[in-house]
Short mmCIF file of C-alpha atoms in Angstrom, two decimals:
data_model
loop_
_atom_site.label_atom_id
_atom_site.label_comp_id
_atom_site.label_asym_id
_atom_site.label_seq_id
_atom_site.Cartn_x
_atom_site.Cartn_y
_atom_site.Cartn_z
CA UNK A 230 67.29 -82.44 43.37
CA UNK A 231 67.66 -82.38 39.65
CA UNK A 232 65.62 -80.11 37.41
CA UNK A 233 62.79 -82.60 36.90
CA UNK A 234 62.56 -83.31 40.64
CA UNK A 235 62.31 -79.57 41.25
CA UNK A 236 59.60 -79.17 38.63
CA UNK A 237 57.48 -81.84 40.35
CA UNK A 238 58.09 -80.30 43.78
CA UNK A 239 57.03 -76.83 42.65
CA UNK A 240 53.97 -78.14 40.80
CA UNK A 241 52.69 -79.42 44.13
CA UNK A 242 51.85 -75.86 45.18
CA UNK A 243 48.75 -75.94 42.95
CA UNK A 244 46.05 -78.56 43.71
CA UNK A 245 45.37 -78.96 39.98
CA UNK A 246 48.89 -80.26 39.41
CA UNK A 247 49.46 -82.07 42.70
CA UNK A 248 52.13 -84.69 41.79
CA UNK A 249 51.25 -87.62 44.02
CA UNK A 250 51.88 -91.20 42.92
CA UNK A 251 49.76 -93.87 44.61
CA UNK A 252 50.47 -97.58 44.40
CA UNK A 253 48.19 -100.29 45.80
CA UNK A 254 49.32 -103.84 46.52
CA UNK A 255 46.49 -106.32 46.95
CA UNK A 256 47.53 -109.05 49.38
CA UNK A 257 46.35 -112.64 49.77
CA UNK A 258 46.06 -112.24 53.54
CA UNK A 259 46.49 -109.71 56.32
CA UNK A 260 50.16 -109.44 57.33
CA UNK A 261 51.29 -109.25 60.94
CA UNK A 262 51.44 -105.57 61.92
CA UNK A 263 54.58 -105.85 64.05
CA UNK A 264 56.39 -107.75 61.30
CA UNK A 265 55.37 -105.11 58.77
CA UNK A 266 56.66 -102.29 60.99
CA UNK A 267 59.96 -104.14 61.51
CA UNK A 268 60.26 -104.60 57.76
CA UNK A 269 59.62 -100.90 57.12
CA UNK A 270 62.23 -99.95 59.71
CA UNK A 271 64.75 -102.21 57.99
CA UNK A 272 63.91 -100.74 54.58
CA UNK A 273 64.79 -97.29 55.90
CA UNK A 274 68.32 -98.47 56.63
CA UNK A 275 68.65 -99.41 52.95
CA UNK A 276 66.72 -96.43 51.58
CA UNK A 277 67.77 -93.47 53.75
CA UNK A 278 66.29 -90.97 51.27
CA UNK A 279 62.94 -91.89 52.82
CA UNK A 280 64.05 -90.23 56.06
CA UNK A 281 64.87 -86.93 54.31
CA UNK A 282 62.66 -83.91 53.83
CA UNK A 283 62.86 -81.16 51.24
CA UNK A 284 64.90 -78.08 52.14
CA UNK A 285 63.39 -75.34 49.98
CA UNK A 286 65.25 -72.19 48.96
CA UNK A 287 63.91 -68.75 49.90
CA UNK A 288 61.65 -67.31 47.21
CA UNK A 289 61.29 -70.88 45.90
CA UNK A 290 63.84 -70.20 43.17
CA UNK A 291 66.79 -72.47 42.56
CA UNK A 292 67.24 -76.14 43.33
CA UNK A 293 65.89 -77.52 46.63
CA UNK A 294 67.84 -80.25 48.39
CA UNK A 295 67.15 -83.25 50.59
CA UNK A 296 68.12 -82.94 54.22
CA UNK A 297 67.66 -85.42 57.12
CA UNK A 298 64.44 -84.98 59.07
CA UNK A 299 65.66 -84.66 62.64
CA UNK A 300 62.13 -85.32 63.91
CA UNK A 301 61.58 -88.40 61.76
CA UNK A 302 59.23 -91.04 63.20
CA UNK A 303 58.22 -94.13 61.29
CA UNK A 304 54.73 -94.03 62.79
CA UNK A 305 54.16 -90.64 61.16
CA UNK A 306 54.42 -92.34 57.77
CA UNK A 307 53.21 -95.92 58.25
CA UNK A 308 49.59 -96.38 59.35
CA UNK A 309 46.97 -99.06 59.83
CA UNK A 310 43.29 -98.75 58.92
CA UNK A 311 40.25 -101.01 58.65
CA UNK A 312 37.56 -100.60 56.03
CA UNK A 313 33.93 -100.79 57.19
CA UNK A 314 32.72 -104.31 56.48
CA UNK A 315 31.66 -105.65 54.10
CA UNK A 316 34.22 -103.77 52.02
CA UNK A 317 34.98 -104.35 48.37
CA UNK A 318 36.90 -102.67 45.58
CA UNK A 319 34.81 -99.47 45.56
CA UNK A 320 35.46 -98.86 49.26
CA UNK A 321 39.17 -99.40 48.70
CA UNK A 322 39.16 -96.99 45.75
CA UNK A 323 37.34 -94.38 47.85
CA UNK A 324 40.20 -94.56 50.32
CA UNK A 325 42.74 -94.24 47.50
CA UNK A 326 40.96 -91.09 46.32
CA UNK A 327 41.03 -89.62 49.83
CA UNK A 328 44.73 -90.27 50.36
CA UNK A 329 45.72 -89.21 46.85
CA UNK A 330 44.06 -85.82 47.35
CA UNK A 331 45.74 -85.15 50.71
CA UNK A 332 48.86 -82.96 50.81
CA UNK A 333 52.07 -83.99 52.53
CA UNK A 334 53.53 -82.07 55.45
CA UNK A 335 56.44 -80.15 53.90
CA UNK A 336 58.38 -80.40 57.17
CA UNK A 337 58.70 -84.19 56.84
CA UNK A 338 59.55 -86.75 54.13
CA UNK A 339 56.79 -86.82 51.49
CA UNK A 340 55.63 -90.43 51.55
CA UNK A 341 53.27 -92.71 53.44
CA UNK A 342 52.20 -96.35 53.57
CA UNK A 343 48.90 -97.63 54.95
CA UNK A 344 47.97 -101.22 55.74
CA UNK A 345 44.28 -101.63 54.84
CA UNK A 346 42.49 -104.42 56.68
CA UNK A 347 38.96 -105.65 56.09
CA UNK A 348 39.25 -105.76 52.29
CA UNK A 349 37.47 -108.80 50.88
CA UNK A 350 37.38 -112.11 52.68
CA UNK A 351 40.43 -112.20 54.92
CA UNK A 352 42.49 -110.17 52.48
CA UNK A 353 44.27 -106.85 52.85
CA UNK A 354 45.99 -104.15 50.85
CA UNK A 355 48.88 -101.74 51.22
CA UNK A 356 48.45 -98.20 49.90
CA UNK A 357 51.81 -96.59 49.17
CA UNK A 358 51.88 -92.89 48.25
CA UNK A 359 54.85 -90.69 47.51
CA UNK A 360 55.52 -87.25 46.09
CA UNK A 361 56.85 -87.48 42.54
CA UNK A 362 59.89 -85.43 43.54
CA UNK A 363 61.15 -88.45 45.52
CA UNK A 364 61.52 -90.46 42.32
CA UNK A 365 59.71 -91.89 39.35
CA UNK A 366 58.12 -95.34 39.31
CA UNK A 367 61.20 -96.96 37.76
CA UNK A 368 63.30 -95.81 40.72
CA UNK A 369 60.81 -96.79 43.42
CA UNK A 370 59.76 -100.15 41.99
CA UNK A 371 63.35 -101.14 41.21
CA UNK A 372 64.45 -100.33 44.76
CA UNK A 373 61.55 -102.13 46.47
CA UNK A 374 61.70 -105.05 44.05
CA UNK A 375 65.29 -105.74 45.04
CA UNK A 376 64.58 -105.52 48.76
CA UNK A 377 61.24 -107.28 49.24
CA UNK A 378 61.49 -111.08 49.64
CA UNK A 379 60.23 -113.56 47.04
CA UNK A 380 59.10 -116.18 49.58
CA UNK A 381 56.60 -115.88 52.44
CA UNK A 382 59.18 -116.68 55.10
CA UNK A 383 61.88 -114.62 53.44
CA UNK A 384 64.28 -112.67 55.62
CA UNK A 385 65.65 -109.27 54.89
CA UNK A 386 68.38 -109.18 52.27
CA UNK A 387 71.20 -108.24 54.61
CA UNK A 388 73.78 -109.13 51.99
CA UNK A 389 72.41 -106.68 49.46
CA UNK A 390 74.64 -103.84 48.41
CA UNK A 391 73.05 -100.84 50.18
CA UNK A 392 74.29 -98.36 47.57
CA UNK A 393 71.41 -98.40 45.13
CA UNK A 394 68.57 -96.26 43.87
CA UNK A 395 67.30 -94.37 46.91
CA UNK A 396 70.49 -94.57 48.94
CA UNK A 397 72.41 -92.06 46.95
CA UNK A 398 71.71 -89.28 44.56
CA UNK A 399 72.48 -85.62 44.11
CA UNK A 400 71.35 -83.25 46.77
CA UNK A 401 71.16 -85.54 49.81
CA UNK A 402 72.97 -83.04 51.98
CA UNK A 403 71.50 -79.79 53.26
CA UNK A 404 72.08 -76.80 51.06
CA UNK A 405 73.26 -73.38 52.02
CA UNK A 406 70.12 -71.46 52.87
CA UNK A 407 70.18 -68.82 50.19
CA UNK A 408 68.11 -68.48 47.07
CA UNK A 409 71.15 -67.10 45.26
CA UNK A 410 73.07 -70.28 45.93
CA UNK A 411 70.27 -72.46 44.55
CA UNK A 412 69.88 -70.30 41.44
CA UNK A 413 73.63 -70.28 40.87
CA UNK A 414 73.88 -74.05 41.15
CA UNK A 415 71.03 -74.61 38.70
CA UNK A 416 72.33 -72.01 36.26
CA UNK A 417 75.90 -73.36 36.34
CA UNK A 418 74.61 -76.88 35.70
CA UNK A 419 72.50 -75.68 32.79
CA UNK A 420 75.35 -73.69 31.24
CA UNK A 421 77.65 -76.70 31.53
CA UNK A 422 74.99 -78.72 29.76
CA UNK A 423 74.71 -76.14 26.99
CA UNK A 424 78.49 -76.21 26.58
CA UNK A 425 78.47 -80.01 26.36
CA UNK A 426 75.69 -79.94 23.80
CA UNK A 427 77.45 -77.38 21.63
CA UNK A 428 80.84 -79.12 21.67
CA UNK A 429 79.63 -82.52 20.48
CA UNK A 430 79.35 -83.59 16.84
CA UNK A 431 75.59 -83.20 17.08
CA UNK A 432 76.15 -79.46 17.55
CA UNK A 433 76.15 -79.05 13.78
CA UNK A 434 73.12 -79.07 11.52
CA UNK A 435 71.99 -82.43 12.93
CA UNK A 436 71.59 -80.95 16.42
CA UNK A 437 69.71 -77.96 15.08
CA UNK A 438 67.44 -80.27 13.10
CA UNK A 439 66.65 -82.41 16.16
CA UNK A 440 65.94 -79.37 18.31
CA UNK A 441 63.61 -77.98 15.64
CA UNK A 442 61.79 -81.31 15.40
CA UNK A 443 61.45 -81.47 19.18
CA UNK A 444 60.02 -77.95 19.31
CA UNK A 445 57.58 -78.81 16.51
CA UNK A 446 56.44 -81.93 18.34
CA UNK A 447 55.80 -80.00 21.56
CA UNK A 448 54.27 -76.90 19.99
CA UNK A 449 52.31 -78.52 17.15
CA UNK A 450 48.72 -77.43 17.81
CA UNK A 451 46.40 -80.31 18.71
CA UNK A 452 43.10 -78.78 19.72
CA UNK A 453 41.81 -79.97 23.11
CA UNK A 454 38.43 -81.66 23.27
CA UNK A 455 35.52 -79.42 24.28
CA UNK A 456 34.04 -82.46 26.05
CA UNK A 457 37.01 -82.56 28.45
CA UNK A 458 37.63 -78.82 28.86
CA UNK A 459 36.65 -78.34 32.53
CA UNK A 460 39.15 -78.96 35.32
CA UNK A 461 39.06 -79.38 39.10
CA UNK A 462 41.24 -80.73 41.90
CA UNK A 463 38.78 -83.58 42.54
CA UNK A 464 39.81 -87.18 41.94
CA UNK A 465 37.86 -90.21 40.81
CA UNK A 466 39.84 -93.43 40.81
CA UNK A 467 38.99 -96.67 39.05
CA UNK A 468 40.67 -99.97 38.23
CA UNK A 469 40.57 -102.41 35.31
CA UNK A 470 42.66 -105.54 34.76
CA UNK A 471 43.69 -107.40 31.61
CA UNK A 472 46.00 -110.41 31.07
CA UNK A 473 49.48 -109.33 29.95
CA UNK A 474 49.64 -112.12 27.36
CA UNK A 475 46.47 -110.81 25.72
CA UNK A 476 47.98 -107.36 25.30
CA UNK A 477 51.21 -108.85 23.98
CA UNK A 478 49.34 -110.93 21.42
CA UNK A 479 47.25 -107.95 20.32
CA UNK A 480 50.31 -105.77 19.88
CA UNK A 481 52.22 -108.48 18.02
CA UNK A 482 49.31 -109.01 15.64
CA UNK A 483 49.38 -105.32 14.71
CA UNK A 484 53.17 -105.03 14.58
CA UNK A 485 53.14 -102.86 17.70
CA UNK A 486 54.55 -103.01 21.22
CA UNK A 487 52.63 -103.87 24.37
CA UNK A 488 52.76 -100.22 25.38
CA UNK A 489 51.36 -99.11 22.02
CA UNK A 490 48.57 -101.68 22.32
CA UNK A 491 47.70 -100.38 25.78
CA UNK A 492 47.72 -96.73 24.68
CA UNK A 493 45.51 -97.67 21.71
CA UNK A 494 43.03 -99.32 24.10
CA UNK A 495 42.86 -96.14 26.20
CA UNK A 496 42.34 -93.99 23.12
CA UNK A 497 39.69 -96.42 21.91
CA UNK A 498 37.88 -95.90 25.21
CA UNK A 499 37.94 -92.13 24.75
CA UNK A 500 36.66 -92.57 21.18
CA UNK A 501 33.68 -94.52 22.54
CA UNK A 502 33.16 -91.96 25.33
CA UNK A 503 33.09 -89.10 22.82
CA UNK A 504 30.78 -91.00 20.46
CA UNK A 505 28.31 -91.62 23.29
CA UNK A 506 28.15 -87.86 23.87
CA UNK A 507 27.77 -87.15 20.16
CA UNK A 508 31.25 -85.62 19.77
CA UNK A 509 33.38 -86.62 16.79
CA UNK A 510 37.10 -85.94 16.85
CA UNK A 511 40.13 -87.22 14.97
CA UNK A 512 42.60 -86.87 17.84
CA UNK A 513 43.25 -85.88 21.44
CA UNK A 514 46.42 -84.13 22.71
CA UNK A 515 48.02 -87.02 24.58
CA UNK A 516 51.11 -86.95 26.81
CA UNK A 517 53.19 -90.12 27.17
CA UNK A 518 55.98 -90.17 29.81
CA UNK A 519 59.12 -92.05 28.71
CA UNK A 520 62.13 -93.38 30.58
CA UNK A 521 65.36 -91.68 29.42
CA UNK A 522 67.76 -93.49 31.74
CA UNK A 523 71.05 -94.70 30.42
CA UNK A 524 72.01 -98.27 31.42
CA UNK A 525 74.52 -96.94 33.95
CA UNK A 526 72.11 -94.56 35.66
CA UNK A 527 70.66 -95.94 38.89
CA UNK A 528 70.56 -92.80 41.04
CA UNK A 529 67.60 -91.46 42.93
CA UNK A 530 65.18 -88.96 41.49
CA UNK A 531 63.34 -88.59 38.21
CA UNK A 532 65.08 -89.45 34.95
CA UNK A 533 62.10 -89.20 32.65
CA UNK A 534 60.79 -87.06 29.83
CA UNK A 535 57.45 -86.81 28.03
CA UNK A 536 56.37 -86.86 24.42
CA UNK A 537 53.12 -85.44 23.10
CA UNK A 538 51.19 -87.07 20.30
CA UNK A 539 47.91 -86.49 18.52
CA UNK A 540 46.26 -89.55 19.99
CA UNK A 541 44.03 -91.06 17.27
CA UNK A 542 40.40 -91.35 18.41
CA UNK A 543 38.79 -91.38 14.98
CA UNK A 544 36.62 -94.22 13.71
CA UNK A 545 39.12 -97.03 13.01
CA UNK A 546 39.70 -100.65 13.86
CA UNK A 547 41.75 -101.72 16.88
CA UNK A 548 44.70 -102.92 14.73
CA UNK A 549 44.67 -99.65 12.79
CA UNK A 550 44.69 -97.65 16.03
CA UNK A 551 47.56 -99.71 17.44
CA UNK A 552 49.61 -99.18 14.28
CA UNK A 553 48.86 -95.45 14.29
CA UNK A 554 49.86 -95.11 17.95
CA UNK A 555 53.03 -97.14 17.42
CA UNK A 556 54.09 -94.89 14.55
CA UNK A 557 53.26 -91.68 16.45
CA UNK A 558 55.21 -92.77 19.53
CA UNK A 559 58.22 -93.81 17.45
CA UNK A 560 58.27 -90.47 15.62
CA UNK A 561 57.90 -88.51 18.85
CA UNK A 562 60.69 -90.43 20.56
CA UNK A 563 62.98 -89.74 17.62
CA UNK A 564 62.57 -86.01 18.31
CA UNK A 565 63.53 -86.39 21.98
CA UNK A 566 66.94 -84.84 22.62
CA UNK A 567 67.87 -86.16 26.07
CA UNK A 568 70.58 -83.58 26.87
CA UNK A 569 68.36 -80.71 25.75
CA UNK A 570 65.46 -81.96 27.85
CA UNK A 571 67.73 -82.20 30.92
CA UNK A 572 69.05 -78.68 30.35
CA UNK A 573 65.56 -77.22 30.05
CA UNK A 574 64.48 -79.02 33.22
CA UNK A 575 67.50 -77.62 35.07
CA UNK A 576 66.79 -74.11 33.81
CA UNK A 577 63.17 -74.39 34.96
CA UNK A 578 64.41 -74.75 38.54
CA UNK A 579 65.57 -71.13 38.37
CA UNK A 580 62.03 -69.95 37.71
CA UNK A 581 60.30 -68.65 40.88
CA UNK A 582 57.77 -70.99 42.45
CA UNK A 583 54.89 -68.60 41.82
CA UNK A 584 55.31 -69.13 38.08
CA UNK A 585 55.03 -72.90 38.49
CA UNK A 586 51.92 -72.43 40.59
CA UNK A 587 49.99 -70.01 38.40
CA UNK A 588 51.40 -70.32 34.86
CA UNK A 589 52.15 -74.03 34.41
CA UNK A 590 48.63 -75.42 35.16
CA UNK A 591 46.82 -73.30 32.52
CA UNK A 592 49.54 -74.10 29.99
CA UNK A 593 49.22 -77.83 30.62
CA UNK A 594 45.44 -77.63 30.51
CA UNK A 595 45.53 -76.11 27.02
CA UNK A 596 48.22 -78.49 25.74
CA UNK A 597 47.20 -81.90 27.12
CA UNK A 598 43.86 -83.66 27.50
CA UNK A 599 45.05 -87.04 28.76
CA UNK A 600 48.22 -88.64 30.09
CA UNK A 601 48.81 -92.32 29.38
CA UNK A 602 51.47 -93.90 31.59
CA UNK A 603 53.05 -97.35 31.62
CA UNK A 604 55.21 -98.19 34.64
CA UNK A 605 57.16 -101.32 35.54
CA UNK A 606 55.78 -103.78 38.07
CA UNK A 607 57.59 -106.32 40.19
CA UNK A 608 59.37 -108.82 37.96
CA UNK A 609 58.88 -111.75 40.35
CA UNK A 610 56.61 -113.07 43.10
CA UNK A 611 56.79 -110.59 45.96
CA UNK A 612 55.83 -110.74 49.64
CA UNK A 613 55.25 -108.06 52.26
CA UNK A 614 55.54 -109.27 55.86
CA UNK A 615 54.60 -112.81 54.79
CA UNK A 616 51.61 -111.80 52.63
CA UNK A 617 51.88 -112.34 48.86
CA UNK A 618 51.27 -109.39 46.56
CA UNK A 619 48.61 -110.72 44.17
CA UNK A 620 47.99 -107.54 42.18
CA UNK A 621 49.67 -104.15 41.90
CA UNK A 622 47.90 -101.06 40.57
CA UNK A 623 49.24 -97.51 40.24
CA UNK A 624 47.60 -94.11 39.94
CA UNK A 625 49.90 -91.42 38.52
CA UNK A 626 49.20 -87.67 38.78
CA UNK A 627 47.14 -85.92 36.10
CA UNK A 628 49.38 -82.86 35.94
CA UNK A 629 46.53 -80.61 34.89
CA UNK A 630 45.09 -83.05 32.34
CA UNK A 631 41.56 -84.47 32.37
CA UNK A 632 42.83 -87.97 33.12
CA UNK A 633 45.92 -90.06 33.73
CA UNK A 634 45.53 -93.73 32.87
CA UNK A 635 48.36 -95.83 34.30
CA UNK A 636 49.26 -99.47 33.63
CA UNK A 637 51.52 -101.71 35.71
CA UNK A 638 52.02 -105.46 35.27
CA UNK A 639 52.40 -108.03 38.03
CA UNK A 640 52.42 -111.83 37.81
CA UNK A 641 50.93 -111.85 34.33
CA UNK A 642 48.17 -109.31 35.01
CA UNK A 643 48.14 -105.68 33.91
CA UNK A 644 46.46 -103.47 36.48
CA UNK A 645 45.17 -100.23 34.94
CA UNK A 646 44.54 -97.39 37.37
CA UNK A 647 42.34 -94.54 36.14
CA UNK A 648 42.80 -91.10 37.71
CA UNK A 649 39.90 -89.06 36.33
CA UNK A 650 38.94 -85.44 36.87
CA UNK A 651 35.16 -85.65 37.43
CA UNK A 652 34.77 -82.09 36.11
CA UNK A 653 36.11 -83.27 32.74
CA UNK A 654 35.09 -86.94 32.62
CA UNK A 655 31.66 -86.44 34.13
CA UNK A 656 30.48 -90.06 33.81
CA UNK A 657 33.23 -92.27 35.24
CA UNK A 658 31.07 -95.41 35.10
CA UNK A 659 30.52 -94.91 31.38
CA UNK A 660 34.23 -94.32 30.78
CA UNK A 661 35.19 -97.53 32.60
CA UNK A 662 32.62 -99.43 30.56
CA UNK A 663 34.16 -97.92 27.41
CA UNK A 664 37.65 -98.93 28.58
CA UNK A 665 36.58 -102.51 29.25
CA UNK A 666 34.91 -102.72 25.84
CA UNK A 667 37.97 -101.25 24.13
CA UNK A 668 40.28 -103.77 25.83
CA UNK A 669 37.92 -106.61 24.90
CA UNK A 670 37.82 -105.58 21.23
CA UNK A 671 41.57 -105.10 21.12
CA UNK A 672 42.38 -108.46 22.73
CA UNK A 673 39.73 -110.52 20.92
CA UNK A 674 40.97 -111.88 17.56
#
């Protein structure tokens, strides 16, 4: 594992920061179960990481590694369920909440896939859940997108180069079972990174300036909202859709990106939610994950960072909010020093697991109210065992925040998954109404 993988793995020890990613594919029909199992078995030959479990170090200090699960069984990870009829979206979301809040067995690979039958009229869904330590959404979606067929009768891509995202990656072999070894590996990697950072041209005043700006961006006090102060391990999931072209047009009209338009819509929803409760605020501490991959990086694991902004929720028009978000994101990204972030993540792996469990959640709670995530969807028509994926929606972990709102696009539709803490966002129906109204205002000229 790298440092970020380790951070996600250790955060899983506390229910408040449980780092599960859940992805739902809505299908146009119910696929054949035997065909689906055969397809999953074939995928494992291309993505062997999915047959590996985490080998933790004693004292939970140092870098864990991935080691083959000698007791691996596909049927432990791939299941089949039927919703009580008549079942609609709410029943499906109830199931997503249940699975999202269930821990993985640490003795086996941390992922599962469930075929859900009885959803809608002759339709079905696949619920895919994995631990964030396996990889970020870019890794998972890229790997599956290359392997799943683009026609209903498509065969497996036997000619595909098997050496891609989840085939390789650091730490796929078992480690020596000593905490000292794991700490030494992480420390050596971090010190090498420090040496690299200090021997580049940026090691002069420019490097110091960037580091200072990054520290200011992370430590700049943005007071959390008293309306969202409570926290729990409970989950309330919702789903909203919006045409991708509408978001693009809205962003273009304000001189902003699609992502900035989406983030502005989420912040507009929280502005409405606060106004309904009689709370007036100028901003919310908002965390935005960003992809820091270089073009040549295709390995397994997490290659992401996060920037924190003062998300504007004051009284302003939709175009003004989009422009403000676009500027804030651009400024925050300019402070992001990739090598420094990687070094800090590697150093964090040396911290004992107890610190991650008891210190990190309160720190995140005081620093972040909401997380707004945008992840890639499939770039083409995709089928699973002969059934077409009509919509794809993701729910990313809250990480101690009051909410994580996640957007993924598929076939021209943006599916927005809302992962709310009901202790903080006490009226989920009202919030979803606010989100729909915010999207409507943003996308209506």
